[in-house]
Amino acid sequence: MTHAATDQLREGLSALLDARPDVTAQARQLIHDLGARGALQFRDLLDWGGPVSDDLDAGASARLDKP
Amino acid sequence: MADLARFADALPALVEAGPEVTAGLARQLGQRVTEEASLTCVSLLPFLERAFQELQRTALASSARSDLALNVAWLLERLAEAERIHGSPVEVQRTADVALRLLDEREAEESLGTGTPARGWEALERMLNTVTGSAIRAAAALAAAAAAAGHAAAAEPILQEIDDIAGDCRSLVTAAALGSAFPWIATADRPAAERRAAVLFGPAAAASTRRTAFETYVVSWRYTSRMGQVLVDAYETALAAWETGAAPSWDVALGQHLAVADLTDLPGARSRRWVERWYAQAADEERGAVTRILAEVAAGEAGAACSRARDLLRWRVAVPEAASGGRELEEVSWASSAVHGREEILAEVVLPALERTGGRTMDARGVATLIARQARAQPDDAARALRLLVDGDESTWP
């Protein structure tokens, strides 16, 4: 995936976060995984906030913890 | 105009100065033809006719002679391509006479080689470096441009000469030249196009020259419906050779032609299952190039071709062999930029392709955009596609 797709990625995740609870859960897991890979930045917290920012934060922390 | 006449007067000295000089001059003139709409065959006649006086000079070294002939041919082709074959009937006829005399400069068939057929672009390149190849292309282009400008009478003797050449075609260079010039030959005299196609590409032609001629045609030109109708039998013959392995390194251009013939519903293309048969034999890289065309048409304007492209993509994402090699199904992603019917593109085309590639894709940005657009309407498909896209992502992030 190109870095140029980041905006589309965030747009899609935002839409999924507004969907059914089971879909929202999938989106949150994706956010966690993307945070772990450094594919989403902390600026995304400004859009999502709350528990979602925890997902991203946890992902990013997991990434930073890697040797 | 006046300086062109001076060039003509100076031509003998320029030819003596060496092939680089005459080539440079031809390039300059060709550039002017491209840029100046007022420049026609009439403007260049003094130069062209003087060049032929030079060619008849017995003292001229053979290499200088062929270089000059190549440059004149190149210039004639530029004039024809730029549709500058205008003038009085006499002036156009004089220009056609230059093309006819150029055909007389062809190398002997025996000297051009009749051995192993050259493939596609290789045949084209080899042919363009011969007087035979350049002269045939220039004469055919000139005939087409003259006929289009209302000078069919000037085109006729050229076509008759080309008929004689085609009837005696034994060298692969000549076959390649005739194949690459075929659309000009066909459009110069439409009623005779099928007869001429049969001579060049039909069963009466030797297998090696027929194959080289058709392959050179296919790699030189995009598919058009008009040519498709004339060449139905030739496509079938070429595909049959492809299926038997007689043409193992056949260029992807054949697949591209057959796919567009199918999408535009050339009579016979679908009933003979051209696309299915081509895919069954093609390598992954070649399938990918053709699948990209299908995807781009599927993403385009609504209509019969778009609908057919989507049907073919649904078939490709379902057949087991499409996944072998890895590239073909990644090309499916180019359908993501569709502006209509995005639901079916995501659910029936892009998502199944992502499932089979493990999320690897050529157009990640397009797929991500499609997902974003469809996330509210198709949350399950969008979430699944996004998961696959992320899992298949091999890029590194900061």
PDB file of N, CA, C and O in Angstrom, chain B residues 252-303:
ATOM      1  N   VAL B 252       2.258 -10.052 -25.751  1.00  0.00           N
ATOM      2  CA  VAL B 252       0.997  -9.827 -25.048  1.00  0.00           C
ATOM      3  C   VAL B 252       0.014  -9.051 -25.923  1.00  0.00           C
ATOM      4  O   VAL B 252      -1.199  -9.056 -25.680  1.00  0.00           O
ATOM      5  N   ALA B 253       0.524  -8.429 -26.977  1.00  0.00           N
ATOM      6  CA  ALA B 253      -0.350  -7.642 -27.853  1.00  0.00           C
ATOM      7  C   ALA B 253      -1.486  -8.482 -28.428  1.00  0.00           C
ATOM      8  O   ALA B 253      -2.591  -7.965 -28.635  1.00  0.00           O
ATOM      9  N   LEU B 254      -1.254  -9.768 -28.683  1.00  0.00           N
ATOM     10  CA  LEU B 254      -2.333 -10.602 -29.213  1.00  0.00           C
ATOM     11  C   LEU B 254      -3.485 -10.648 -28.212  1.00  0.00           C
ATOM     12  O   LEU B 254      -4.643 -10.491 -28.581  1.00  0.00           O
ATOM     13  N   GLY B 255      -3.155 -10.866 -26.952  1.00  0.00           N
ATOM     14  CA  GLY B 255      -4.195 -10.902 -25.922  1.00  0.00           C
ATOM     15  C   GLY B 255      -4.943  -9.582 -25.824  1.00  0.00           C
ATOM     16  O   GLY B 255      -6.159  -9.551 -25.627  1.00  0.00           O
ATOM     17  N   GLN B 256      -4.206  -8.491 -25.955  1.00  0.00           N
ATOM     18  CA  GLN B 256      -4.852  -7.173 -25.885  1.00  0.00           C
ATOM     19  C   GLN B 256      -5.819  -6.992 -27.051  1.00  0.00           C
ATOM     20  O   GLN B 256      -6.948  -6.515 -26.882  1.00  0.00           O
ATOM     21  N   HIS B 257      -5.399  -7.398 -28.237  1.00  0.00           N
ATOM     22  CA  HIS B 257      -6.296  -7.293 -29.397  1.00  0.00           C
ATOM     23  C   HIS B 257      -7.543  -8.159 -29.198  1.00  0.00           C
ATOM     24  O   HIS B 257      -8.662  -7.711 -29.439  1.00  0.00           O
ATOM     25  N   LEU B 258      -7.334  -9.402 -28.762  1.00  0.00           N
ATOM     26  CA  LEU B 258      -8.466 -10.319 -28.625  1.00  0.00           C
ATOM     27  C   LEU B 258      -9.428  -9.834 -27.546  1.00  0.00           C
ATOM     28  O   LEU B 258     -10.649  -9.949 -27.685  1.00  0.00           O
ATOM     29  N   ALA B 259      -8.873  -9.270 -26.478  1.00  0.00           N
ATOM     30  CA  ALA B 259      -9.737  -8.778 -25.397  1.00  0.00           C
ATOM     31  C   ALA B 259     -10.600  -7.610 -25.873  1.00  0.00           C
ATOM     32  O   ALA B 259     -11.807  -7.557 -25.609  1.00  0.00           O
ATOM     33  N   VAL B 260      -9.990  -6.685 -26.604  1.00  0.00           N
ATOM     34  CA  VAL B 260     -10.770  -5.532 -27.071  1.00  0.00           C
ATOM     35  C   VAL B 260     -11.766  -5.973 -28.143  1.00  0.00           C
ATOM     36  O   VAL B 260     -12.887  -5.443 -28.209  1.00  0.00           O
ATOM     37  N   ALA B 261     -11.394  -6.967 -28.948  1.00  0.00           N
ATOM     38  CA  ALA B 261     -12.349  -7.514 -29.929  1.00  0.00           C
ATOM     39  C   ALA B 261     -13.566  -8.077 -29.204  1.00  0.00           C
ATOM     40  O   ALA B 261     -14.711  -7.878 -29.630  1.00  0.00           O
ATOM     41  N   ASP B 262     -13.326  -8.756 -28.109  1.00  0.00           N
ATOM     42  CA  ASP B 262     -14.433  -9.317 -27.317  1.00  0.00           C
ATOM     43  C   ASP B 262     -15.265  -8.199 -26.691  1.00  0.00           C
ATOM     44  O   ASP B 262     -16.492  -8.191 -26.795  1.00  0.00           O
ATOM     45  N   LEU B 263     -14.600  -7.237 -26.069  1.00  0.00           N
ATOM     46  CA  LEU B 263     -15.329  -6.159 -25.381  1.00  0.00           C
ATOM     47  C   LEU B 263     -16.181  -5.346 -26.351  1.00  0.00           C
ATOM     48  O   LEU B 263     -17.246  -4.855 -25.988  1.00  0.00           O
ATOM     49  N   THR B 264     -15.698  -5.200 -27.578  1.00  0.00           N
ATOM     50  CA  THR B 264     -16.456  -4.422 -28.569  1.00  0.00           C
ATOM     51  C   THR B 264     -17.339  -5.326 -29.423  1.00  0.00           C
ATOM     52  O   THR B 264     -17.898  -4.884 -30.417  1.00  0.00           O
ATOM     53  N   ASP B 265     -17.426  -6.582 -29.018  1.00  0.00           N
ATOM     54  CA  ASP B 265     -18.356  -7.545 -29.622  1.00  0.00           C
ATOM     55  C   ASP B 265     -18.129  -7.741 -31.116  1.00  0.00           C
ATOM     56  O   ASP B 265     -19.079  -7.691 -31.904  1.00  0.00           O
ATOM     57  N   LEU B 266     -16.874  -7.953 -31.486  1.00  0.00           N
ATOM     58  CA  LEU B 266     -16.594  -8.327 -32.875  1.00  0.00           C
ATOM     59  C   LEU B 266     -17.311  -9.650 -33.163  1.00  0.00           C
ATOM     60  O   LEU B 266     -17.127 -10.617 -32.407  1.00  0.00           O
ATOM     61  N   PRO B 267     -18.118  -9.727 -34.228  1.00  0.00           N
ATOM     62  CA  PRO B 267     -18.809 -10.990 -34.515  1.00  0.00           C
ATOM     63  C   PRO B 267     -17.824 -12.149 -34.596  1.00  0.00           C
ATOM     64  O   PRO B 267     -16.832 -12.083 -35.323  1.00  0.00           O
ATOM     65  N   GLY B 268     -18.093 -13.179 -33.833  1.00  0.00           N
ATOM     66  CA  GLY B 268     -17.226 -14.355 -33.835  1.00  0.00           C
ATOM     67  C   GLY B 268     -16.279 -14.404 -32.658  1.00  0.00           C
ATOM     68  O   GLY B 268     -15.849 -15.483 -32.255  1.00  0.00           O
ATOM     69  N   ALA B 269     -15.944 -13.256 -32.080  1.00  0.00           N
ATOM     70  CA  ALA B 269     -14.955 -13.238 -30.998  1.00  0.00           C
ATOM     71  C   ALA B 269     -15.458 -14.011 -29.775  1.00  0.00           C
ATOM     72  O   ALA B 269     -14.726 -14.803 -29.180  1.00  0.00           O
ATOM     73  N   ARG B 270     -16.701 -13.794 -29.410  1.00  0.00           N
ATOM     74  CA  ARG B 270     -17.219 -14.472 -28.207  1.00  0.00           C
ATOM     75  C   ARG B 270     -17.619 -15.913 -28.508  1.00  0.00           C
ATOM     76  O   ARG B 270     -17.346 -16.808 -27.710  1.00  0.00           O
ATOM     77  N   SER B 271     -18.245 -16.138 -29.668  1.00  0.00           N
ATOM     78  CA  SER B 271     -18.669 -17.512 -29.966  1.00  0.00           C
ATOM     79  C   SER B 271     -17.451 -18.427 -30.129  1.00  0.00           C
ATOM     80  O   SER B 271     -17.524 -19.619 -29.838  1.00  0.00           O
ATOM     81  N   ARG B 272     -16.337 -17.871 -30.557  1.00  0.00           N
ATOM     82  CA  ARG B 272     -15.122 -18.694 -30.697  1.00  0.00           C
ATOM     83  C   ARG B 272     -14.295 -18.699 -29.411  1.00  0.00           C
ATOM     84  O   ARG B 272     -13.211 -19.263 -29.387  1.00  0.00           O
ATOM     85  N   ARG B 273     -14.796 -18.007 -28.402  1.00  0.00           N
ATOM     86  CA  ARG B 273     -14.174 -17.989 -27.071  1.00  0.00           C
ATOM     87  C   ARG B 273     -12.698 -17.560 -27.158  1.00  0.00           C
ATOM     88  O   ARG B 273     -11.826 -18.148 -26.518  1.00  0.00           O
ATOM     89  N   TRP B 274     -12.436 -16.499 -27.887  1.00  0.00           N
ATOM     90  CA  TRP B 274     -11.051 -16.043 -28.056  1.00  0.00           C
ATOM     91  C   TRP B 274     -10.395 -15.697 -26.718  1.00  0.00           C
ATOM     92  O   TRP B 274      -9.256 -16.092 -26.453  1.00  0.00           O
ATOM     93  N   VAL B 275     -11.096 -14.923 -25.915  1.00  0.00           N
ATOM     94  CA  VAL B 275     -10.479 -14.472 -24.664  1.00  0.00           C
ATOM     95  C   VAL B 275     -10.216 -15.655 -23.735  1.00  0.00           C
ATOM     96  O   VAL B 275      -9.131 -15.784 -23.158  1.00  0.00           O
ATOM     97  N   GLU B 276     -11.182 -16.543 -23.623  1.00  0.00           N
ATOM     98  CA  GLU B 276     -11.007 -17.716 -22.754  1.00  0.00           C
ATOM     99  C   GLU B 276      -9.829 -18.560 -23.223  1.00  0.00           C
ATOM    100  O   GLU B 276      -9.026 -19.039 -22.422  1.00  0.00           O
ATOM    101  N   ARG B 277      -9.744 -18.743 -24.521  1.00  0.00           N
ATOM    102  CA  ARG B 277      -8.662 -19.576 -25.071  1.00  0.00           C
ATOM    103  C   ARG B 277      -7.306 -18.907 -24.873  1.00  0.00           C
ATOM    104  O   ARG B 277      -6.305 -19.562 -24.574  1.00  0.00           O
ATOM    105  N   TRP B 278      -7.269 -17.580 -25.006  1.00  0.00           N
ATOM    106  CA  TRP B 278      -5.992 -16.884 -24.825  1.00  0.00           C
ATOM    107  C   TRP B 278      -5.541 -16.972 -23.366  1.00  0.00           C
ATOM    108  O   TRP B 278      -4.378 -17.280 -23.070  1.00  0.00           O
ATOM    109  N   TYR B 279      -6.495 -16.744 -22.445  1.00  0.00           N
ATOM    110  CA  TYR B 279      -6.133 -16.807 -21.022  1.00  0.00           C
ATOM    111  C   TYR B 279      -5.640 -18.210 -20.635  1.00  0.00           C
ATOM    112  O   TYR B 279      -4.758 -18.355 -19.790  1.00  0.00           O
ATOM    113  N   ALA B 280      -6.216 -19.234 -21.244  1.00  0.00           N
ATOM    114  CA  ALA B 280      -5.846 -20.605 -20.888  1.00  0.00           C
ATOM    115  C   ALA B 280      -4.382 -20.889 -21.180  1.00  0.00           C
ATOM    116  O   ALA B 280      -3.777 -21.771 -20.571  1.00  0.00           O
ATOM    117  N   GLN B 281      -3.808 -20.143 -22.127  1.00  0.00           N
ATOM    118  CA  GLN B 281      -2.441 -20.427 -22.563  1.00  0.00           C
ATOM    119  C   GLN B 281      -1.432 -19.404 -22.040  1.00  0.00           C
ATOM    120  O   GLN B 281      -0.240 -19.663 -22.018  1.00  0.00           O
ATOM    121  N   ALA B 282      -1.918 -18.227 -21.628  1.00  0.00           N
ATOM    122  CA  ALA B 282      -1.014 -17.107 -21.353  1.00  0.00           C
ATOM    123  C   ALA B 282      -0.330 -17.238 -19.996  1.00  0.00           C
ATOM    124  O   ALA B 282      -0.880 -17.808 -19.055  1.00  0.00           O
ATOM    125  N   ALA B 283       0.871 -16.659 -19.915  1.00  0.00           N
ATOM    126  CA  ALA B 283       1.602 -16.617 -18.651  1.00  0.00           C
ATOM    127  C   ALA B 283       1.022 -15.523 -17.752  1.00  0.00           C
ATOM    128  O   ALA B 283       0.312 -14.622 -18.230  1.00  0.00           O
ATOM    129  N   ASP B 284       1.357 -15.601 -16.478  1.00  0.00           N
ATOM    130  CA  ASP B 284       0.791 -14.668 -15.495  1.00  0.00           C
ATOM    131  C   ASP B 284       1.035 -13.206 -15.869  1.00  0.00           C
ATOM    132  O   ASP B 284       0.134 -12.369 -15.798  1.00  0.00           O
ATOM    133  N   GLU B 285       2.257 -12.899 -16.264  1.00  0.00           N
ATOM    134  CA  GLU B 285       2.600 -11.506 -16.595  1.00  0.00           C
ATOM    135  C   GLU B 285       1.728 -10.998 -17.742  1.00  0.00           C
ATOM    136  O   GLU B 285       1.230  -9.870 -17.716  1.00  0.00           O
ATOM    137  N   GLU B 286       1.539 -11.826 -18.744  1.00  0.00           N
ATOM    138  CA  GLU B 286       0.729 -11.440 -19.917  1.00  0.00           C
ATOM    139  C   GLU B 286      -0.745 -11.344 -19.531  1.00  0.00           C
ATOM    140  O   GLU B 286      -1.439 -10.420 -19.937  1.00  0.00           O
ATOM    141  N   ARG B 287      -1.199 -12.300 -18.716  1.00  0.00           N
ATOM    142  CA  ARG B 287      -2.605 -12.237 -18.256  1.00  0.00           C
ATOM    143  C   ARG B 287      -2.823 -10.953 -17.471  1.00  0.00           C
ATOM    144  O   ARG B 287      -3.862 -10.303 -17.598  1.00  0.00           O
ATOM    145  N   GLY B 288      -1.842 -10.578 -16.683  1.00  0.00           N
ATOM    146  CA  GLY B 288      -1.977  -9.356 -15.891  1.00  0.00           C
ATOM    147  C   GLY B 288      -2.163  -8.125 -16.766  1.00  0.00           C
ATOM    148  O   GLY B 288      -3.006  -7.270 -16.488  1.00  0.00           O
ATOM    149  N   ALA B 289      -1.397  -8.063 -17.848  1.00  0.00           N
ATOM    150  CA  ALA B 289      -1.493  -6.893 -18.732  1.00  0.00           C
ATOM    151  C   ALA B 289      -2.875  -6.801 -19.371  1.00  0.00           C
ATOM    152  O   ALA B 289      -3.430  -5.712 -19.528  1.00  0.00           O
ATOM    153  N   VAL B 290      -3.439  -7.957 -19.733  1.00  0.00           N
ATOM    154  CA  VAL B 290      -4.769  -7.940 -20.358  1.00  0.00           C
ATOM    155  C   VAL B 290      -5.858  -7.715 -19.306  1.00  0.00           C
ATOM    156  O   VAL B 290      -6.825  -6.984 -19.544  1.00  0.00           O
ATOM    157  N   THR B 291      -5.672  -8.291 -18.132  1.00  0.00           N
ATOM    158  CA  THR B 291      -6.652  -8.079 -17.063  1.00  0.00           C
ATOM    159  C   THR B 291      -6.711  -6.609 -16.673  1.00  0.00           C
ATOM    160  O   THR B 291      -7.772  -6.080 -16.331  1.00  0.00           O
ATOM    161  N   ARG B 292      -5.571  -5.945 -16.752  1.00  0.00           N
ATOM    162  CA  ARG B 292      -5.589  -4.500 -16.459  1.00  0.00           C
ATOM    163  C   ARG B 292      -6.499  -3.751 -17.452  1.00  0.00           C
ATOM    164  O   ARG B 292      -7.227  -2.844 -17.067  1.00  0.00           O
ATOM    165  N   ILE B 293      -6.443  -4.147 -18.711  1.00  0.00           N
ATOM    166  CA  ILE B 293      -7.330  -3.512 -19.703  1.00  0.00           C
ATOM    167  C   ILE B 293      -8.793  -3.770 -19.328  1.00  0.00           C
ATOM    168  O   ILE B 293      -9.632  -2.860 -19.340  1.00  0.00           O
ATOM    169  N   LEU B 294      -9.109  -5.016 -18.978  1.00  0.00           N
ATOM    170  CA  LEU B 294     -10.482  -5.344 -18.575  1.00  0.00           C
ATOM    171  C   LEU B 294     -10.897  -4.484 -17.385  1.00  0.00           C
ATOM    172  O   LEU B 294     -12.017  -3.949 -17.334  1.00  0.00           O
ATOM    173  N   ALA B 295      -9.997  -4.342 -16.413  1.00  0.00           N
ATOM    174  CA  ALA B 295     -10.316  -3.574 -15.201  1.00  0.00           C
ATOM    175  C   ALA B 295     -10.548  -2.102 -15.532  1.00  0.00           C
ATOM    176  O   ALA B 295     -11.459  -1.468 -14.988  1.00  0.00           O
ATOM    177  N   GLU B 296      -9.725  -1.563 -16.408  1.00  0.00           N
ATOM    178  CA  GLU B 296      -9.889  -0.141 -16.753  1.00  0.00           C
ATOM    179  C   GLU B 296     -11.194   0.096 -17.516  1.00  0.00           C
ATOM    180  O   GLU B 296     -11.862   1.102 -17.302  1.00  0.00           O
ATOM    181  N   VAL B 297     -11.554  -0.848 -18.376  1.00  0.00           N
ATOM    182  CA  VAL B 297     -12.841  -0.703 -19.080  1.00  0.00           C
ATOM    183  C   VAL B 297     -13.993  -0.899 -18.095  1.00  0.00           C
ATOM    184  O   VAL B 297     -15.001  -0.185 -18.148  1.00  0.00           O
ATOM    185  N   ALA B 298     -13.834  -1.813 -17.163  1.00  0.00           N
ATOM    186  CA  ALA B 298     -14.873  -2.045 -16.148  1.00  0.00           C
ATOM    187  C   ALA B 298     -15.084  -0.815 -15.271  1.00  0.00           C
ATOM    188  O   ALA B 298     -16.179  -0.605 -14.736  1.00  0.00           O
ATOM    189  N   ALA B 299     -14.040  -0.019 -15.131  1.00  0.00           N
ATOM    190  CA  ALA B 299     -14.150   1.199 -14.314  1.00  0.00           C
ATOM    191  C   ALA B 299     -14.667   2.383 -15.123  1.00  0.00           C
ATOM    192  O   ALA B 299     -14.956   3.436 -14.573  1.00  0.00           O
ATOM    193  N   GLY B 300     -14.806   2.192 -16.415  1.00  0.00           N
ATOM    194  CA  GLY B 300     -15.154   3.318 -17.289  1.00  0.00           C
ATOM    195  C   GLY B 300     -16.643   3.540 -17.430  1.00  0.00           C
ATOM    196  O   GLY B 300     -17.443   3.118 -16.590  1.00  0.00           O
ATOM    197  N   GLU B 301     -16.976   4.224 -18.510  1.00  0.00           N
ATOM    198  CA  GLU B 301     -18.372   4.608 -18.745  1.00  0.00           C
ATOM    199  C   GLU B 301     -19.279   3.384 -18.821  1.00  0.00           C
ATOM    200  O   GLU B 301     -18.893   2.350 -19.374  1.00  0.00           O
ATOM    201  N   ALA B 302     -20.499   3.544 -18.291  1.00  0.00           N
ATOM    202  CA  ALA B 302     -21.480   2.463 -18.364  1.00  0.00           C
ATOM    203  C   ALA B 302     -21.789   2.170 -19.824  1.00  0.00           C
ATOM    204  O   ALA B 302     -21.813   3.061 -20.655  1.00  0.00           O
ATOM    205  N   GLY B 303     -22.013   0.900 -20.115  1.00  0.00           N
ATOM    206  CA  GLY B 303     -22.322   0.515 -21.494  1.00  0.00           C
ATOM    207  C   GLY B 303     -22.009  -0.949 -21.690  1.00  0.00           C
ATOM    208  O   GLY B 303     -21.617  -1.650 -20.747  1.00  0.00           O
TER     209      GLY B 303
END
